[in-house]
Short mmCIF file of N, CA and C in Angstrom, two decimals:
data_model
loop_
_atom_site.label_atom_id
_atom_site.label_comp_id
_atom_site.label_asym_id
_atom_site.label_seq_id
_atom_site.Cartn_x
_atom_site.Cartn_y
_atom_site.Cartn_z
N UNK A 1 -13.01 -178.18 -56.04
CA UNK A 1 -13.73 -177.93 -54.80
C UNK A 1 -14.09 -179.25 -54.15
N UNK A 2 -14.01 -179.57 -53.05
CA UNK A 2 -13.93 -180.64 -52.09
C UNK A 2 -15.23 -180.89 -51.87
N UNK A 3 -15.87 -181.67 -52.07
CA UNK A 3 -17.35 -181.37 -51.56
C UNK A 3 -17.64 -182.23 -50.06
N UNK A 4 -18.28 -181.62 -48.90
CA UNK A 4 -17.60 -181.94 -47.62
C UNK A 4 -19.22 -182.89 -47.42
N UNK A 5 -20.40 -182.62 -48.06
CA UNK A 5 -21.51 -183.70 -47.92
C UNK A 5 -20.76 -184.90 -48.78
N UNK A 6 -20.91 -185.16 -49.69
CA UNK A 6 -20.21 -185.57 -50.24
C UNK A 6 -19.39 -186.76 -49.83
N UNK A 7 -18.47 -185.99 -48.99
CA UNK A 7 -17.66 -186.95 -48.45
C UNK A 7 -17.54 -187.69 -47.53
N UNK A 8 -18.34 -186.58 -47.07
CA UNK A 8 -18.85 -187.17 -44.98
C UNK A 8 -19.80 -188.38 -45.45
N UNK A 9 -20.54 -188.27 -46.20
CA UNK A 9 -21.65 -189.52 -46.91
C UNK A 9 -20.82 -190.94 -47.74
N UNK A 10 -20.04 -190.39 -48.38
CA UNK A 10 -19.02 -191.85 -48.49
C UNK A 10 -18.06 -192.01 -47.69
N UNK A 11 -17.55 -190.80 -46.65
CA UNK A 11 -16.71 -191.72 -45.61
C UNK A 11 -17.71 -192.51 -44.78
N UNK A 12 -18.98 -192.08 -44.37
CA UNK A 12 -19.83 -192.96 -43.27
C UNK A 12 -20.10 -193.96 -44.13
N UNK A 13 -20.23 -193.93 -45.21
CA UNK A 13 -20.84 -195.47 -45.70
C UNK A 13 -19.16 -196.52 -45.94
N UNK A 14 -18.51 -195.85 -46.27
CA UNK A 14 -17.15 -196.88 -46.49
C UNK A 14 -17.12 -197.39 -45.36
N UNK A 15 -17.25 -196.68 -44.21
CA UNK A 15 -16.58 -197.46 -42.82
C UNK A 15 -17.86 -198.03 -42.48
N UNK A 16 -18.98 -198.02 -42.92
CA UNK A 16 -19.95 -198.96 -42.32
C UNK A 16 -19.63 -200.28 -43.18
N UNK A 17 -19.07 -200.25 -44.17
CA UNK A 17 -19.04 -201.40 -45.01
C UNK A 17 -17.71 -202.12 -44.43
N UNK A 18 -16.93 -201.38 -44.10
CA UNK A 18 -15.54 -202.08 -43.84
C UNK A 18 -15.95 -202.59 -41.87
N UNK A 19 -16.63 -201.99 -41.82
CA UNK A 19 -17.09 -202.58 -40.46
C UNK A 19 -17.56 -203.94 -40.26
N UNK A 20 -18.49 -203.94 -41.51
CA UNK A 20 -19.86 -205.25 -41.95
C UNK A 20 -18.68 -206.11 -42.24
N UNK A 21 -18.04 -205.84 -42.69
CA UNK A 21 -16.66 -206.43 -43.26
C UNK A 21 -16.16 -207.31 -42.29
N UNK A 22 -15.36 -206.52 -41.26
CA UNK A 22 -14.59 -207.06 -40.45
C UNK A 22 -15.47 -207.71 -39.42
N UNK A 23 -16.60 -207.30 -39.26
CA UNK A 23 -17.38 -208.39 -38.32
C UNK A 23 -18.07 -209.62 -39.74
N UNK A 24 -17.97 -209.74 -40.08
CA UNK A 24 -18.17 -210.93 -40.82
C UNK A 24 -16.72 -211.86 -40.68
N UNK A 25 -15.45 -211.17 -41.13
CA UNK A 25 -14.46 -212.08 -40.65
C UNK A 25 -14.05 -212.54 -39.51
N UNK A 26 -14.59 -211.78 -38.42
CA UNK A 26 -14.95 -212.07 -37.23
C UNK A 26 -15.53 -213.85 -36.97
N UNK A 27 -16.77 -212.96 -37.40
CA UNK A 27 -17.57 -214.39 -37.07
C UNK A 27 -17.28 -215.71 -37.82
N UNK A 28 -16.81 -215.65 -38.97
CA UNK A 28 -15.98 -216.40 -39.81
C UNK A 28 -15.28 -217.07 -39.53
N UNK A 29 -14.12 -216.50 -38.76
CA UNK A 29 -13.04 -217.38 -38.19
C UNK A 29 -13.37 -218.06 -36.87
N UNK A 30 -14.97 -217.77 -36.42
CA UNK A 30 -15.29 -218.80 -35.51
C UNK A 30 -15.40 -219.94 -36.00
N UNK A 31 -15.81 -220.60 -37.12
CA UNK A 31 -15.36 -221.65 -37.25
C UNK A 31 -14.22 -222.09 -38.49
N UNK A 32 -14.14 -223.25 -38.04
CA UNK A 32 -12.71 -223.99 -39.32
C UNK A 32 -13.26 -223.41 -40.64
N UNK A 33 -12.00 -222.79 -41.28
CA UNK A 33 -11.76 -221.92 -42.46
C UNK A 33 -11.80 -223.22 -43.34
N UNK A 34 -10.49 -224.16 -43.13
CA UNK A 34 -10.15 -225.44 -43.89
C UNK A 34 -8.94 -224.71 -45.11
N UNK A 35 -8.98 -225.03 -46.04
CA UNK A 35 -8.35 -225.15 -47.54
C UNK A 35 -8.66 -225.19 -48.35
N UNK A 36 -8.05 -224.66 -49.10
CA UNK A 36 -8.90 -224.51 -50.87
C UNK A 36 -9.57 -225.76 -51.14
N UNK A 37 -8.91 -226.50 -51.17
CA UNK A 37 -9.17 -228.15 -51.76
C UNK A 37 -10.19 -228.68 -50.94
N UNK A 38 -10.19 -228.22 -49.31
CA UNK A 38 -11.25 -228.90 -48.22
C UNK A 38 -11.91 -227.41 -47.63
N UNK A 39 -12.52 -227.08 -48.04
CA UNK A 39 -13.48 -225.93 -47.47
C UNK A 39 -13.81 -226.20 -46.28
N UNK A 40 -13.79 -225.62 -45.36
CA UNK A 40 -14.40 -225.49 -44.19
C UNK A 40 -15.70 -224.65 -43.80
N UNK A 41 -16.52 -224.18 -42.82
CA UNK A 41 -18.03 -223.83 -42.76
C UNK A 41 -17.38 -222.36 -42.47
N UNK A 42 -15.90 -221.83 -42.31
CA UNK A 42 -15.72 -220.38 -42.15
C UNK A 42 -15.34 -219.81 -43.50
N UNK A 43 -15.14 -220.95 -44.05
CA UNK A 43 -14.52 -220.15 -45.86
C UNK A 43 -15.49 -219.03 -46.09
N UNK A 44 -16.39 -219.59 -46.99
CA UNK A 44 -17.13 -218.20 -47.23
C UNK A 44 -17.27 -217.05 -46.41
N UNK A 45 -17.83 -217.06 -45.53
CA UNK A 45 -18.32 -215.68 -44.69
C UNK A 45 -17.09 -214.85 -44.59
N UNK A 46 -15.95 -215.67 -44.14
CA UNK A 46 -14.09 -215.11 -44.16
C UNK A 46 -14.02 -214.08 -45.21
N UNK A 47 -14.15 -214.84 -46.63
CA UNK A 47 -14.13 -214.69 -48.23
C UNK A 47 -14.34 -213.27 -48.27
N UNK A 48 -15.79 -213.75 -47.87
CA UNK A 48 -17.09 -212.77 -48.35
C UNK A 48 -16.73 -211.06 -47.13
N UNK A 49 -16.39 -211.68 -46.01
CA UNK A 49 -15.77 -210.52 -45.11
C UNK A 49 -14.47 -209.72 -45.49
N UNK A 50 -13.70 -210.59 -45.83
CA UNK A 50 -12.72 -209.68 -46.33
C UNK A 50 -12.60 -209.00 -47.67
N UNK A 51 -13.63 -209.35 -48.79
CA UNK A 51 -14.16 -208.53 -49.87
C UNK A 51 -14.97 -207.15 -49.65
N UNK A 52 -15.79 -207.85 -48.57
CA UNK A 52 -16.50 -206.12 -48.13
C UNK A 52 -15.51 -205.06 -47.44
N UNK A 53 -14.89 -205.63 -46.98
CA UNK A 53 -13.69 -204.88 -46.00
C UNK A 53 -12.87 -203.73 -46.70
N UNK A 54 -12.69 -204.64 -47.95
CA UNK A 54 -11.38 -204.39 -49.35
C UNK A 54 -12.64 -203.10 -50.29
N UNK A 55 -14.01 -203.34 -50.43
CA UNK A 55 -14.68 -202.68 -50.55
C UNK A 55 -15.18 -201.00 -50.08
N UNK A 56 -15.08 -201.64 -48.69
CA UNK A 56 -15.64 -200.87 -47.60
C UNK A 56 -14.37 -199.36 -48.03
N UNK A 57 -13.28 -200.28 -47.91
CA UNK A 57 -11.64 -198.99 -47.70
C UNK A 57 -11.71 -198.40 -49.34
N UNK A 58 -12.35 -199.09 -50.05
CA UNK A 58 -12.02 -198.36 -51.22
C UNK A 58 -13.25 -197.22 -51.78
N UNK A 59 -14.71 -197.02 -50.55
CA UNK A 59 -15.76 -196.28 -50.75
C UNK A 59 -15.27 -195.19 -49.76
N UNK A 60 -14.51 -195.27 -48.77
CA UNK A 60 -13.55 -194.51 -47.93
C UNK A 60 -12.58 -193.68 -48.69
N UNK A 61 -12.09 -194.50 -49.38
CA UNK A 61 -10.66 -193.53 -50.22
C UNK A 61 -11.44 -192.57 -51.48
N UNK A 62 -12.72 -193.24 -51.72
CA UNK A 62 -13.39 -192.65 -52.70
C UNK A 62 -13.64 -190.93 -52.26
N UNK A 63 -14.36 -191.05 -51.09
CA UNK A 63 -14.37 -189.78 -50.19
C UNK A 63 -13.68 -188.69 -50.21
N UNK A 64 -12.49 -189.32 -50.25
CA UNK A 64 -11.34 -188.00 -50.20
C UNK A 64 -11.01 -187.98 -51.95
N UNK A 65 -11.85 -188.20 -52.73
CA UNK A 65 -11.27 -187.65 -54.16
C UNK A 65 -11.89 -186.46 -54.58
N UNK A 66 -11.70 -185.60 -55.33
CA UNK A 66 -12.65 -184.07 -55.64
C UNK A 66 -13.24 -184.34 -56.09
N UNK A 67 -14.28 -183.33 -56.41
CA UNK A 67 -15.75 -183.47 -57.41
C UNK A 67 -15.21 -181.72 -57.86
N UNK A 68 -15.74 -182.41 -59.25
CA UNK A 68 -16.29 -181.16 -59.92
C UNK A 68 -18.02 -180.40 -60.02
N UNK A 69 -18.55 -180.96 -60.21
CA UNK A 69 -20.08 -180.46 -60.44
C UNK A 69 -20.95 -180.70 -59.45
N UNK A 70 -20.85 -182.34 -59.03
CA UNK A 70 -21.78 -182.64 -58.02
C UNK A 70 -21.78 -182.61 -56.66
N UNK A 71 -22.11 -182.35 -56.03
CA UNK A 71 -21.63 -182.30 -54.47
C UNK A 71 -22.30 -183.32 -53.82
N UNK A 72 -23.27 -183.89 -54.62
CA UNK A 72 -23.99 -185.28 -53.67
C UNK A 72 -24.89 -184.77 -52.91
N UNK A 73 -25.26 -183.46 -52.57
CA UNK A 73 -26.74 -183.22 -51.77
C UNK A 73 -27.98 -183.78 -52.41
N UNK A 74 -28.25 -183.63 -53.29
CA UNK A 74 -29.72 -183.78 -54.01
C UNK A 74 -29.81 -185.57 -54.03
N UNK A 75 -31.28 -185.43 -53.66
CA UNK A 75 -31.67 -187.17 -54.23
C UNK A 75 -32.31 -187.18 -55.37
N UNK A 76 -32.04 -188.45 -55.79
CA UNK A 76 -32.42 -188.96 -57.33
C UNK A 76 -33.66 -189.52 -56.47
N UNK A 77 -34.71 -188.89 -56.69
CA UNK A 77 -36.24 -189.64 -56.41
C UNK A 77 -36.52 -190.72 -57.44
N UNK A 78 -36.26 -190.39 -58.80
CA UNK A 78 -36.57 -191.28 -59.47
C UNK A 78 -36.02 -192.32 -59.38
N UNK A 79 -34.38 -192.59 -59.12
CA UNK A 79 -33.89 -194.24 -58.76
C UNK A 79 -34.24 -194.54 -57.75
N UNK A 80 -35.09 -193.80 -56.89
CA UNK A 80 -35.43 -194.27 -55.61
C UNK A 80 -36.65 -195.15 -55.72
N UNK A 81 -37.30 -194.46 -56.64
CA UNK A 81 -38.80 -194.61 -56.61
C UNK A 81 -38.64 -196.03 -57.82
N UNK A 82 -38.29 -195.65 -58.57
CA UNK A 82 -38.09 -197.04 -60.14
C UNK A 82 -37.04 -198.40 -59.21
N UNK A 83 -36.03 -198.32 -58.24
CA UNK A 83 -35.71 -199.56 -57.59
C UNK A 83 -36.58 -200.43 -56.78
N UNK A 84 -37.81 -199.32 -56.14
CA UNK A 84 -38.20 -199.65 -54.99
C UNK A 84 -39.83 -200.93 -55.67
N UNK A 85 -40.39 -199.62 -57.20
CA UNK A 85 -41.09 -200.50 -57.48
C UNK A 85 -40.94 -201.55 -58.52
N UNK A 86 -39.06 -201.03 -59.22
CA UNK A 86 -39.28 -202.75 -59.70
C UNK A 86 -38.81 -204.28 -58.82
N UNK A 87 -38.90 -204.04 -57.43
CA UNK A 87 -38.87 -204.48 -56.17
C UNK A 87 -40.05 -205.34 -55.82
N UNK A 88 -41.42 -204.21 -55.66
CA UNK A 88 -42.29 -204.65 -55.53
C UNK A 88 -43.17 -205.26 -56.73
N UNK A 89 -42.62 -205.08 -58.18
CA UNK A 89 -43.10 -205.90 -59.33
C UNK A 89 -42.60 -207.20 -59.25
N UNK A 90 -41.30 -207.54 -59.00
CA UNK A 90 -40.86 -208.66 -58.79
C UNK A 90 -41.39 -209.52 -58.20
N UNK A 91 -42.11 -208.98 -56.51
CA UNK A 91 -42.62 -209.76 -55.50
C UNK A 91 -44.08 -210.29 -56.19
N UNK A 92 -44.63 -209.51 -56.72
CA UNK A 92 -45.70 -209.70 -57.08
C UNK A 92 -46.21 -210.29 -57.98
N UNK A 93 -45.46 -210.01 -59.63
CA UNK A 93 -45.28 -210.76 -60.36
C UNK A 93 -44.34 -212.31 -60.31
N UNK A 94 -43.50 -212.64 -59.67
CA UNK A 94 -43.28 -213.71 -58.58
C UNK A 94 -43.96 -214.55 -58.87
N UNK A 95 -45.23 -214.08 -58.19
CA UNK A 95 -45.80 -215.27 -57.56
C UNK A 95 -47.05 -215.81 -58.79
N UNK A 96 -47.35 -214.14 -59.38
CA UNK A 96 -48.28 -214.85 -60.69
C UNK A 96 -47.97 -215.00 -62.04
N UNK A 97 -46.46 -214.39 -62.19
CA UNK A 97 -45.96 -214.22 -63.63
C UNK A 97 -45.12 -215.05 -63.86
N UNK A 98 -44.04 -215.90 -62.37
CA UNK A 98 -43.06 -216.90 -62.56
C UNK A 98 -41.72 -215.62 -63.08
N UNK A 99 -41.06 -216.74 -63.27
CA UNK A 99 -39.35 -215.93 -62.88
C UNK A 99 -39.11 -215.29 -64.12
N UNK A 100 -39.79 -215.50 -65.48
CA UNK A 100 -39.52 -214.99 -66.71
C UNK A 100 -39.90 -213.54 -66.25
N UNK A 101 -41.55 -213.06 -66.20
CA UNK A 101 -41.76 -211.91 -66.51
C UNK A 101 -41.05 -211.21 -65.13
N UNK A 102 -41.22 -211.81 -64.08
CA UNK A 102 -40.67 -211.29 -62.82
C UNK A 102 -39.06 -210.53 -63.14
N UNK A 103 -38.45 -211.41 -63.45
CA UNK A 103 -37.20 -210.85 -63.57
C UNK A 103 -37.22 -209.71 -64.69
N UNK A 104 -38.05 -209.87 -66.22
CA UNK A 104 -38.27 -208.44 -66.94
C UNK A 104 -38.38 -207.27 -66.06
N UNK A 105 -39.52 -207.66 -65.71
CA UNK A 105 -40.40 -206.46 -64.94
C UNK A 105 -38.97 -205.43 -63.92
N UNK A 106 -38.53 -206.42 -63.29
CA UNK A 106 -37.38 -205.97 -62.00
C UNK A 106 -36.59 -205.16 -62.77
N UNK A 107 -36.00 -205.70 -63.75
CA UNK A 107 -34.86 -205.37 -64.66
C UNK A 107 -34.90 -203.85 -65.39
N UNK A 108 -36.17 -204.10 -66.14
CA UNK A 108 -36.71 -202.87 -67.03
C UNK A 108 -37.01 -201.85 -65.72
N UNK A 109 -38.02 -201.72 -65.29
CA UNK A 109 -38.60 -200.76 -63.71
C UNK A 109 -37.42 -200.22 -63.25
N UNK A 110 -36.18 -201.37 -63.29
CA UNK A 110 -35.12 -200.49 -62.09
C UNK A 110 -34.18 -199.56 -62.96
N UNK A 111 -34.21 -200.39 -64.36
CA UNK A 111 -33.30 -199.12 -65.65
C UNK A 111 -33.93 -197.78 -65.64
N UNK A 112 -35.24 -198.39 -65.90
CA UNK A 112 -35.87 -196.48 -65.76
C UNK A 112 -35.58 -195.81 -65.11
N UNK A 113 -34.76 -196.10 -63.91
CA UNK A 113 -34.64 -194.88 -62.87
C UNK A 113 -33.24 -194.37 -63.27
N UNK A 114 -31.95 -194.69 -64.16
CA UNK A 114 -31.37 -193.61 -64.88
C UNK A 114 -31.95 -193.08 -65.45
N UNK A 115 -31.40 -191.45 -66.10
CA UNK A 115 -32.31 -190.81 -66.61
C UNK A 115 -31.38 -191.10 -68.16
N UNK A 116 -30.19 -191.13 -68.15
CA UNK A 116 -29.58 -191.72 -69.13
C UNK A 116 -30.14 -192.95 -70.32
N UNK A 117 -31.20 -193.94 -69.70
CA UNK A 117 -31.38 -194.96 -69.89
C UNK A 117 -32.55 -194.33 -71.15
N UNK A 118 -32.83 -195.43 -72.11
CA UNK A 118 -33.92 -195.00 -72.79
C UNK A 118 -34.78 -196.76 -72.78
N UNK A 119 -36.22 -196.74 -73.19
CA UNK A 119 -36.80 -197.66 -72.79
C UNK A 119 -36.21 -199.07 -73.80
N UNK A 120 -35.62 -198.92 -74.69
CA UNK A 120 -35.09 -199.94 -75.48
C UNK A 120 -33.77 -200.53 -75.10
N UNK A 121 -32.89 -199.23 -74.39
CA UNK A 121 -31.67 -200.01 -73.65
C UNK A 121 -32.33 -200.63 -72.22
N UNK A 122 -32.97 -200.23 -71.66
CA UNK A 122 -33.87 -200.99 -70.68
C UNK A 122 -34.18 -202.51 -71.12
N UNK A 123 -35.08 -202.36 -71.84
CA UNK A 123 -35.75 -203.38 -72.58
C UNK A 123 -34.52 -204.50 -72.62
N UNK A 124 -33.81 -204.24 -73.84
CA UNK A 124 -32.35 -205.22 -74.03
C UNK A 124 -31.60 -205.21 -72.84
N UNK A 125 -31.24 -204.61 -71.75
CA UNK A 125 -30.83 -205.31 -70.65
C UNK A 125 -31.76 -205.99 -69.87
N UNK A 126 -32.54 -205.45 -69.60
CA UNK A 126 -33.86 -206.88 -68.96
C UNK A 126 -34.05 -208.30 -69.40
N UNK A 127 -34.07 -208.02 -71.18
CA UNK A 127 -34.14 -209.40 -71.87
C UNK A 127 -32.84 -210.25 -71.42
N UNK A 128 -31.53 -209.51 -71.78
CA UNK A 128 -29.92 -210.35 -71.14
C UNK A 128 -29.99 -210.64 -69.93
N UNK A 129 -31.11 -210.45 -68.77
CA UNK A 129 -31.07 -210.82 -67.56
C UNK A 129 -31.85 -212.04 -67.25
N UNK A 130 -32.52 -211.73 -68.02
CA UNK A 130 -34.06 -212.82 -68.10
C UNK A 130 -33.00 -214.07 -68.45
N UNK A 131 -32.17 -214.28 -69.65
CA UNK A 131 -31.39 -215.20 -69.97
C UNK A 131 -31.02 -215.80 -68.89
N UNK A 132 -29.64 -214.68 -68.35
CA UNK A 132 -29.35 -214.99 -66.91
C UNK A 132 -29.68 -215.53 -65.89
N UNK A 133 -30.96 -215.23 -65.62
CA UNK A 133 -31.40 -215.78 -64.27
C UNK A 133 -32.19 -217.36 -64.76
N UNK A 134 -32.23 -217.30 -66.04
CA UNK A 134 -33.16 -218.31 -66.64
C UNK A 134 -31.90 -219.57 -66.16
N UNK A 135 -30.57 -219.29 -66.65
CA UNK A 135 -29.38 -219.96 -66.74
C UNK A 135 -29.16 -220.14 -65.14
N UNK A 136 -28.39 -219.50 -64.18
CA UNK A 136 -27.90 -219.30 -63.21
C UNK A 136 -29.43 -219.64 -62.20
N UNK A 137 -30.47 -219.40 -62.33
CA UNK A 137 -31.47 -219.87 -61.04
C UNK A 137 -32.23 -220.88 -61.65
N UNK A 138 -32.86 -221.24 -62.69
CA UNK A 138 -33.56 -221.99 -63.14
C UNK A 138 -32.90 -223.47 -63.13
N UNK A 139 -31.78 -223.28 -64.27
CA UNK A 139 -31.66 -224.25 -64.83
C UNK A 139 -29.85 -224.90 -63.74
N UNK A 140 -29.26 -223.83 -63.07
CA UNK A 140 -28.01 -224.08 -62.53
C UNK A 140 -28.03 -224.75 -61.20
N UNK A 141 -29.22 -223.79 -60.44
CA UNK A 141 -29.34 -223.76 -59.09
C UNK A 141 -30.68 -224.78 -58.98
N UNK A 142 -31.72 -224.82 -59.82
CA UNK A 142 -32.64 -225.79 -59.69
C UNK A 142 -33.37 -225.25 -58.55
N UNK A 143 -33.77 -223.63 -58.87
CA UNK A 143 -34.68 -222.90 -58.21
C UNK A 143 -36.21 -223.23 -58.57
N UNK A 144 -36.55 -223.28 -57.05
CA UNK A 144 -38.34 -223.87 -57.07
C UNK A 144 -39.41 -223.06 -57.41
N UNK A 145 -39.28 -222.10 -58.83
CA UNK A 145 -39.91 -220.82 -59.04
C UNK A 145 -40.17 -220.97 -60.81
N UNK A 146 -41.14 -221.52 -60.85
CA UNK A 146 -41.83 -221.51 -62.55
C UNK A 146 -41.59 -220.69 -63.68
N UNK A 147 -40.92 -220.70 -64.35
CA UNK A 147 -40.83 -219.86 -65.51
C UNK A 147 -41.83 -218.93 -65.88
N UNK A 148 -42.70 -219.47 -65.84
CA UNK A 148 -44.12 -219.03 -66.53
C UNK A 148 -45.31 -219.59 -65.56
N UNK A 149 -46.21 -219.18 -64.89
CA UNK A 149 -47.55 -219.18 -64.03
C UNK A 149 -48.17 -218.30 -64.41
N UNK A 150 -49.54 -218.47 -64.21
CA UNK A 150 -50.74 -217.85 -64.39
C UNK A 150 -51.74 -217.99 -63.00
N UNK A 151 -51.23 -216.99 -62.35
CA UNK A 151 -52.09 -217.08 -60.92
C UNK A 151 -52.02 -217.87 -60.47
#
């Protein structure tokens, strides 16, 4: 059975993405692209435009595949509600917990909202993120955000 919410909901979002897409390569190729070896100030956005694009067509083609069980009407309140506030834990803890607990907090808060998830696979993916961001923003990028603060 075809499910026609469903689809109408990932065809509008594919083509909004392949849209975001192609106006990013748009604006992209306003300026010099350059070469692998000599980057130019349009590389990325180009890059990054024609990935969403390649994206965009493949949340489109998704559309037209069948479903068996779900038809996609119903909302998941709970991933709504567990993204939104390990969102606002982040912001908050941020500023008084520093990037360690901040990033837990985000990590764990936003697992809870599968219902699949249990609080220990939460837990152990939060901790592998905490690594992550410890690696990649802390120590890579030489982000201006404290590990650890206390108010």
């Amino acid at each position: 059975m075809l499910s026609i919410i469903g689809q109408r909901r990932e065809l509008i979002s594919g083509l909004l993405v392949l849209l975001i897409g192609a106006g990013a390569v748009f604006q992209g190729l306003q300026y010099p692209v350059g070469t692998l070896s000599d980057i130019g100030p349009g590389m990325f956005p180009t890059g990054i435009g024609v990935l969403l694009a390649l994206v965009g067509m493949a949340i489109t083609a998704a559309g037209f595949q069948t479903r068996d069980k779900d038809d996609g009407s119903s909302i998941d309140w709970r991933g709504w509600i567990c993204i939104i506030a390990g969102t606002l834990a982040f912001a908050v803890l941020g500023i008084y917990g520093g990037l360690v607990i901040a990033t837990f907090a985000l990590v764990f808060i936003s697992a809870m909202g599968d219902r699949n998830n249990s609080a220990l696979q939460a837990a152990a993916l939060a901790a592998a993120m905490v690594v992550v961001s410890i690696v990649v923003f802390w120590w890579a990028l030489q982000l201006q955000m404290p590990l650890f603060t206390w108010g």
